[in-house]
Coordinates of N, CA, C and O in Angstrom, one line a residue:
X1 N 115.0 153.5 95.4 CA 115.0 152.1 95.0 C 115.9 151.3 95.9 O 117.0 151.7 96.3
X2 N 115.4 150.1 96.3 CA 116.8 149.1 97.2 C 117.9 148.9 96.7 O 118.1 148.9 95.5
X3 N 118.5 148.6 97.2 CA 119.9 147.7 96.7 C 119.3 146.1 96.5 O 118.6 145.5 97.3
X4 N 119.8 145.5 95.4 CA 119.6 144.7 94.8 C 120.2 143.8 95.6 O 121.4 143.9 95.8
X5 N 119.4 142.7 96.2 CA 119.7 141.7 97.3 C 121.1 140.7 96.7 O 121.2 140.3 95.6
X6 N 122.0 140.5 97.7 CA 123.1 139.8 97.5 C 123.2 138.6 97.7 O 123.3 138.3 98.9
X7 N 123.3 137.7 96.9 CA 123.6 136.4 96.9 C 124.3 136.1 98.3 O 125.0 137.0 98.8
X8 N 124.2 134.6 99.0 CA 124.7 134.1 99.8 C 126.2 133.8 99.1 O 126.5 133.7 97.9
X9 N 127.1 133.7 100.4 CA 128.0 133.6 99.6 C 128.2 131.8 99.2 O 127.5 131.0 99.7
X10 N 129.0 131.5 98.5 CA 128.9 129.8 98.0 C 129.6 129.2 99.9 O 130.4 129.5 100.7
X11 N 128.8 128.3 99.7 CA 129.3 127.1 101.0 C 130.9 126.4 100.2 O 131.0 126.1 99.0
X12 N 131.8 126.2 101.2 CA 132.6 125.5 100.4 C 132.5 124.1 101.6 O 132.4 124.2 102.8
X13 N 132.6 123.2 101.0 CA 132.2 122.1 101.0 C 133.4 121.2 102.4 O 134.6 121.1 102.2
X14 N 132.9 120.9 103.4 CA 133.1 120.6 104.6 C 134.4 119.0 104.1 O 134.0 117.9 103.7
X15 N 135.7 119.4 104.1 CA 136.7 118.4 104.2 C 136.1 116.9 105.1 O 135.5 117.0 106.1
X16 N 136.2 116.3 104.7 CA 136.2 114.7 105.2 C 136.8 114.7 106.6 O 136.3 114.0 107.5
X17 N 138.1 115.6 106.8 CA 139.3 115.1 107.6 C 138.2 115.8 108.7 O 137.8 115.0 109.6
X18 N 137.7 117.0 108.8 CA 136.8 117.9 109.8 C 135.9 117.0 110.2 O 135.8 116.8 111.4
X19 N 135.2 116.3 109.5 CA 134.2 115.4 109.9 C 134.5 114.5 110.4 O 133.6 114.3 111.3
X20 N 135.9 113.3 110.4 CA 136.3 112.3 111.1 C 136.8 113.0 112.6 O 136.6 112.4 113.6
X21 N 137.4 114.3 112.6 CA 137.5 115.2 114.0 C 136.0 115.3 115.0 O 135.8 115.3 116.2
X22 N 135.3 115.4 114.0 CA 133.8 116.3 114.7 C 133.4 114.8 115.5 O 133.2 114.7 116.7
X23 N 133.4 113.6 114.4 CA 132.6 112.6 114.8 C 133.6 112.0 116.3 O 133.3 111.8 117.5
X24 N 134.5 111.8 115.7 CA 135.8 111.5 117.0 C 135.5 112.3 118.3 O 135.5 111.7 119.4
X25 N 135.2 113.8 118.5 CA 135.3 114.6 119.3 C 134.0 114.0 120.2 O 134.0 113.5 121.3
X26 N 132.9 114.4 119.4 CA 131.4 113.8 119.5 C 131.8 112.7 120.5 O 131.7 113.1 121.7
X27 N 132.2 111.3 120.2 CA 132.4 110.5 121.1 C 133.3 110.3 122.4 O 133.1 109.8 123.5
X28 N 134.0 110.7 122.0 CA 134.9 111.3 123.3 C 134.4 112.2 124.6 O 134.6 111.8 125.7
X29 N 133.7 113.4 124.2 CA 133.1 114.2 124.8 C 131.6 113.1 125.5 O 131.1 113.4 126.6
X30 N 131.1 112.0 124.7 CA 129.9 111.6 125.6 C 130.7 110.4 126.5 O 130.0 109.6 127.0
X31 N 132.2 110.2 126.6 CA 132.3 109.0 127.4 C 132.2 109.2 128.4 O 131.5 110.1 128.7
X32 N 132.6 108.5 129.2 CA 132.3 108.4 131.0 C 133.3 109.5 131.2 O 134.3 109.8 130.6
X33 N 132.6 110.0 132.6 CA 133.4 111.2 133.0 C 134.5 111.2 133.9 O 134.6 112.2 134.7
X34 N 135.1 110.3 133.8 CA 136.9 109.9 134.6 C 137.3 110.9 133.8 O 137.3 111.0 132.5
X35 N 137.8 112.1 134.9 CA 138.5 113.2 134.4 C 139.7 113.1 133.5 O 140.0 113.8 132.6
X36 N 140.3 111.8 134.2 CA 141.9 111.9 133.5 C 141.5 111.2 132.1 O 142.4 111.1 131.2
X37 N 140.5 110.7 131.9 CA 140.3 109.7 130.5 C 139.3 110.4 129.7 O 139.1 110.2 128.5
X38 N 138.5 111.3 130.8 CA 137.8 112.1 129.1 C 138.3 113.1 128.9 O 137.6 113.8 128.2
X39 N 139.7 113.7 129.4 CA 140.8 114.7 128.6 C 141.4 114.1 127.9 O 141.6 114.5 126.7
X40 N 142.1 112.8 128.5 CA 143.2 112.8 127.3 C 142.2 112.1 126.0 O 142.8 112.0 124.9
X41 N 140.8 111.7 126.3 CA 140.2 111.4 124.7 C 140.3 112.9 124.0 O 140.8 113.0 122.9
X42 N 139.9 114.0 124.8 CA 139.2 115.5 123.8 C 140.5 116.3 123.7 O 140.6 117.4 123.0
X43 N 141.5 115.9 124.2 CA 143.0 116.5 124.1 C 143.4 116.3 122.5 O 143.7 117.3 121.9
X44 N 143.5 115.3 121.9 CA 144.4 115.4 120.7 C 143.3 116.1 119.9 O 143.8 116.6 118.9
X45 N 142.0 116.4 119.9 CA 141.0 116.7 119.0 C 140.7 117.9 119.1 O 140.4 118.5 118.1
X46 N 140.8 118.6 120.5 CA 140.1 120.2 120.8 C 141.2 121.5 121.3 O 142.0 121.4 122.2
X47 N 141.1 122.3 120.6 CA 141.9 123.5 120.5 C 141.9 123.9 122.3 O 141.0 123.9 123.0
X48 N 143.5 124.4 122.7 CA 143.9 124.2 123.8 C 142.3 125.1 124.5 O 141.5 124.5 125.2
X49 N 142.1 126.5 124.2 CA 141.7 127.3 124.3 C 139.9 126.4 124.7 O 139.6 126.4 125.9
X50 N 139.2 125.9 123.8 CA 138.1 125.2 124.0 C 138.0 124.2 125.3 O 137.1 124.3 126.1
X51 N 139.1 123.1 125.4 CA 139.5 122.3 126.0 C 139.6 123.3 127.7 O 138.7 122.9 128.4
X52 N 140.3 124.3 128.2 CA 140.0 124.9 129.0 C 138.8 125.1 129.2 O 138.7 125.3 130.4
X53 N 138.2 125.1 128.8 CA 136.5 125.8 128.8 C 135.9 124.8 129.4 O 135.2 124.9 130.4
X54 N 136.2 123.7 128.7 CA 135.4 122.4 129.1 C 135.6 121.8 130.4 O 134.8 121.1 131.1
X55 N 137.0 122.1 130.8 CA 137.4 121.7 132.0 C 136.7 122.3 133.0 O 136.4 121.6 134.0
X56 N 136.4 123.8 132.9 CA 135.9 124.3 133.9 C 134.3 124.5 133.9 O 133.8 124.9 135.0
X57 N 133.5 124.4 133.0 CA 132.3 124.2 132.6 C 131.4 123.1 132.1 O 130.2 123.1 131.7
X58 N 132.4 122.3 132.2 CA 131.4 120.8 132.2 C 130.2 120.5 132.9 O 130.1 120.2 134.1
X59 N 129.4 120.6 132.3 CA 127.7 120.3 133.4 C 127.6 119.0 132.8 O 127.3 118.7 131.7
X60 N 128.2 117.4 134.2 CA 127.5 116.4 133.9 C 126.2 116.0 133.5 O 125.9 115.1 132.7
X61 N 125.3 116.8 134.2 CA 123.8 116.4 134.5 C 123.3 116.4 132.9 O 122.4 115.6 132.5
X62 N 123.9 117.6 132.0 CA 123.0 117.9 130.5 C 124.0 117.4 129.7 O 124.1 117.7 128.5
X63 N 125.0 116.4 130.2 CA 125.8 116.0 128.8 C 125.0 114.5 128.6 O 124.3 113.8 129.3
X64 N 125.4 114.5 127.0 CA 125.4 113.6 125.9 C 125.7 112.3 126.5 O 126.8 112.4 127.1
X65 N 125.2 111.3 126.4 CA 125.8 109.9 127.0 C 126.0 109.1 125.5 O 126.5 108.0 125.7
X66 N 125.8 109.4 124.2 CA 125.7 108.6 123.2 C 125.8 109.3 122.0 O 125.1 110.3 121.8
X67 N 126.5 108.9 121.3 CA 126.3 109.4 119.3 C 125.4 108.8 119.1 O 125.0 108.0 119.9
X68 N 124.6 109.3 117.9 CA 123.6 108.2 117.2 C 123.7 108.3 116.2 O 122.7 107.7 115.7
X69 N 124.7 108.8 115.0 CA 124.6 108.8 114.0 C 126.2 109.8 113.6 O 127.0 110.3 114.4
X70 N 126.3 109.6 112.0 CA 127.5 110.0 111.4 C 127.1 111.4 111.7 O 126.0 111.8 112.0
X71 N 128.4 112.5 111.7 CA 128.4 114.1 111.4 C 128.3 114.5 110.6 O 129.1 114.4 109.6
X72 N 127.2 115.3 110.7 CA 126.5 116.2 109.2 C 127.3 117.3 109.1 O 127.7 117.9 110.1
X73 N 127.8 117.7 107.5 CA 128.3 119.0 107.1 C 127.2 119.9 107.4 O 126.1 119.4 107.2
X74 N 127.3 121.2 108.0 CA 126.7 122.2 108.3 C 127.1 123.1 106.7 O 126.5 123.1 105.6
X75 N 128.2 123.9 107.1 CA 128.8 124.6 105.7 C 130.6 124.3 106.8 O 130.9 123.7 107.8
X76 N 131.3 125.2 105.7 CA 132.7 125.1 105.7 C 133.2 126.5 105.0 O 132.4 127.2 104.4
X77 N 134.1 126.7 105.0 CA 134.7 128.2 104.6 C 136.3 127.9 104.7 O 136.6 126.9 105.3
X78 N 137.4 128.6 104.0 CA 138.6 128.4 104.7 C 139.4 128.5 105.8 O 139.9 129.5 106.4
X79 N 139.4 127.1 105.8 CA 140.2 126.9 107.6 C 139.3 126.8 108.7 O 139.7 126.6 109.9
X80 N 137.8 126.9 108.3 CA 137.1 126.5 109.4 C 135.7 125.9 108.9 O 135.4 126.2 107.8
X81 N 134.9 125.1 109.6 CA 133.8 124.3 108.9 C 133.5 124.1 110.6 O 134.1 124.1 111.7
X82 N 131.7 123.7 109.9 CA 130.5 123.7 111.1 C 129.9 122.3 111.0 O 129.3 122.1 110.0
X83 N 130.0 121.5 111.6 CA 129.1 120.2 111.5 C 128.6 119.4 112.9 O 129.1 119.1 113.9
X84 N 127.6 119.4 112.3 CA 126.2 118.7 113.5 C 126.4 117.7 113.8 O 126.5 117.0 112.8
X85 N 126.6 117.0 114.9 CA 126.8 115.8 115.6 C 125.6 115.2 116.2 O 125.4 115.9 117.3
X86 N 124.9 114.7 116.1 CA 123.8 114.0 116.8 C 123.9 112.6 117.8 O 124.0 111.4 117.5
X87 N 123.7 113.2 119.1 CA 123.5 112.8 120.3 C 122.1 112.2 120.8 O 121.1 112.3 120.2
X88 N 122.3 111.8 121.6 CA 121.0 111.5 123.0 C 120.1 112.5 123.4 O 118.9 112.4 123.6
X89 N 120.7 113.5 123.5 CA 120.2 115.0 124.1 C 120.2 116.1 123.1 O 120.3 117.3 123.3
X90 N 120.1 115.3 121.3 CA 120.0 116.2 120.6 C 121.5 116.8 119.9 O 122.6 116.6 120.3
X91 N 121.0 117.6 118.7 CA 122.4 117.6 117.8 C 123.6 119.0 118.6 O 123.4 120.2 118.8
X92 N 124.5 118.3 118.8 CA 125.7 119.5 119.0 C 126.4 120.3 117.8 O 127.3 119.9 117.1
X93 N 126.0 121.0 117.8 CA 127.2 121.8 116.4 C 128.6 122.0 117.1 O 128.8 122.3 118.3
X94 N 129.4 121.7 116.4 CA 130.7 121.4 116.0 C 131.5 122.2 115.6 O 132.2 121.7 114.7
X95 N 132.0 123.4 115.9 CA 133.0 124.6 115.0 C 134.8 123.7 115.3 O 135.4 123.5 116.3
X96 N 135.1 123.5 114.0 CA 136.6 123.1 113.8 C 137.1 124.1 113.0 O 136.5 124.5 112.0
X97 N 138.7 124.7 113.6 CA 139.8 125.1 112.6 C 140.2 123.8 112.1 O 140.0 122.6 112.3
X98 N 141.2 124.6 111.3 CA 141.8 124.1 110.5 C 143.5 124.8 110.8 O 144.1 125.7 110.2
X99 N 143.9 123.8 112.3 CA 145.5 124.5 112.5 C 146.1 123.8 112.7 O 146.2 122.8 113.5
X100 N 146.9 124.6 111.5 CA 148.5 123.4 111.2 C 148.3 122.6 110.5 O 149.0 121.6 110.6
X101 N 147.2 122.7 109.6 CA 146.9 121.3 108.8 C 146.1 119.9 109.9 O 146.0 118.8 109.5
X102 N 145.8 120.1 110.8 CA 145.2 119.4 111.6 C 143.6 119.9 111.9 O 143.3 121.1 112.2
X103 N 142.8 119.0 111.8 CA 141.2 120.1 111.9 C 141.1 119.5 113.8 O 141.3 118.4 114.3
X104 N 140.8 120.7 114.2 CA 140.6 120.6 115.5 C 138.9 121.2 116.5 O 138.6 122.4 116.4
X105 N 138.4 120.7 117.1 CA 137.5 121.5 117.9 C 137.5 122.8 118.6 O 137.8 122.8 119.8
X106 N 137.1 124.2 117.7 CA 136.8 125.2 118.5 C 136.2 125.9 119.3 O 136.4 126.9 119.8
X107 N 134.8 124.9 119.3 CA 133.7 125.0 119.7 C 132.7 124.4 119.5 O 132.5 123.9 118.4
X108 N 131.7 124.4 120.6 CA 130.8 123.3 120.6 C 129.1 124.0 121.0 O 129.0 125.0 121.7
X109 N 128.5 123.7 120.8 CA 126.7 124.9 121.3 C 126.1 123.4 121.1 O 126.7 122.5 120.4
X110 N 124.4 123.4 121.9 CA 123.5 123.1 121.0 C 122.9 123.1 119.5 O 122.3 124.2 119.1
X111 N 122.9 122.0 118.6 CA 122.7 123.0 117.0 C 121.3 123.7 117.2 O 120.3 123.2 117.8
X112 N 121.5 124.8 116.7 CA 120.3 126.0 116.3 C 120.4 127.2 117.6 O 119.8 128.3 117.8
X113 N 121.1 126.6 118.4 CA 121.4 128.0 119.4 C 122.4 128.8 119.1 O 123.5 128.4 118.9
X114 N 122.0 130.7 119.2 CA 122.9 131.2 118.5 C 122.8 132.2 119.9 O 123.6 133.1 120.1

């Protein structure tokens, strides 16, 4: 006989404060690409570790020039939550901790690319 299929576990529900980060990040990340002005926008928002990444892997040619809309809750769990930002070039998912009481960007993909 199978094992009796396991419920998903419950979403817990994506903080406000993650969302004002995601949406903030989102715009910062599509501004003009003056080095020294689109760090210090994604600096107070993106985890040191991320922020490195971005520095050295930035592809102007496929980035986002525009938000088009508020950031959608994906799910959320403790201390970290997923939400979709929608762009020019399509929705970016969003991975934020939650460090030090500060929700921060720890990562960023196209949404639905795994």
């Amino acid at each position: 006989m199978p094992a009796p299929a396991r419920p998903d576990p419950p979403v817990v529900p994506v903080p406000s404060a993650a969302l004002t980060t995601a949406e903030g990040w989102a715009r910062a990340v599509v501004g003009p690409r003056d080095r020294d002005w689109w760090l210090a926008g994604l600096r107070p928002l993106t985890t040191a570790e991320f922020l490195s990444l971005l520095v050295t892997e930035a592809d102007e040619r496929a980035a986002p020039r525009g938000v088009t809309g508020p950031a959608v809750p994906v799910s959320g769990a403790n201390g970290s939550a997923d939400v979709d930002a929608p762009t020019d070039r399509g929705a970016v998912r969003v991975q934020l901790a939650d460090v030090g009481g500060t929700w921060l960007v720890a990562g960023a993909d196209p949404a639905g690319a795994s």
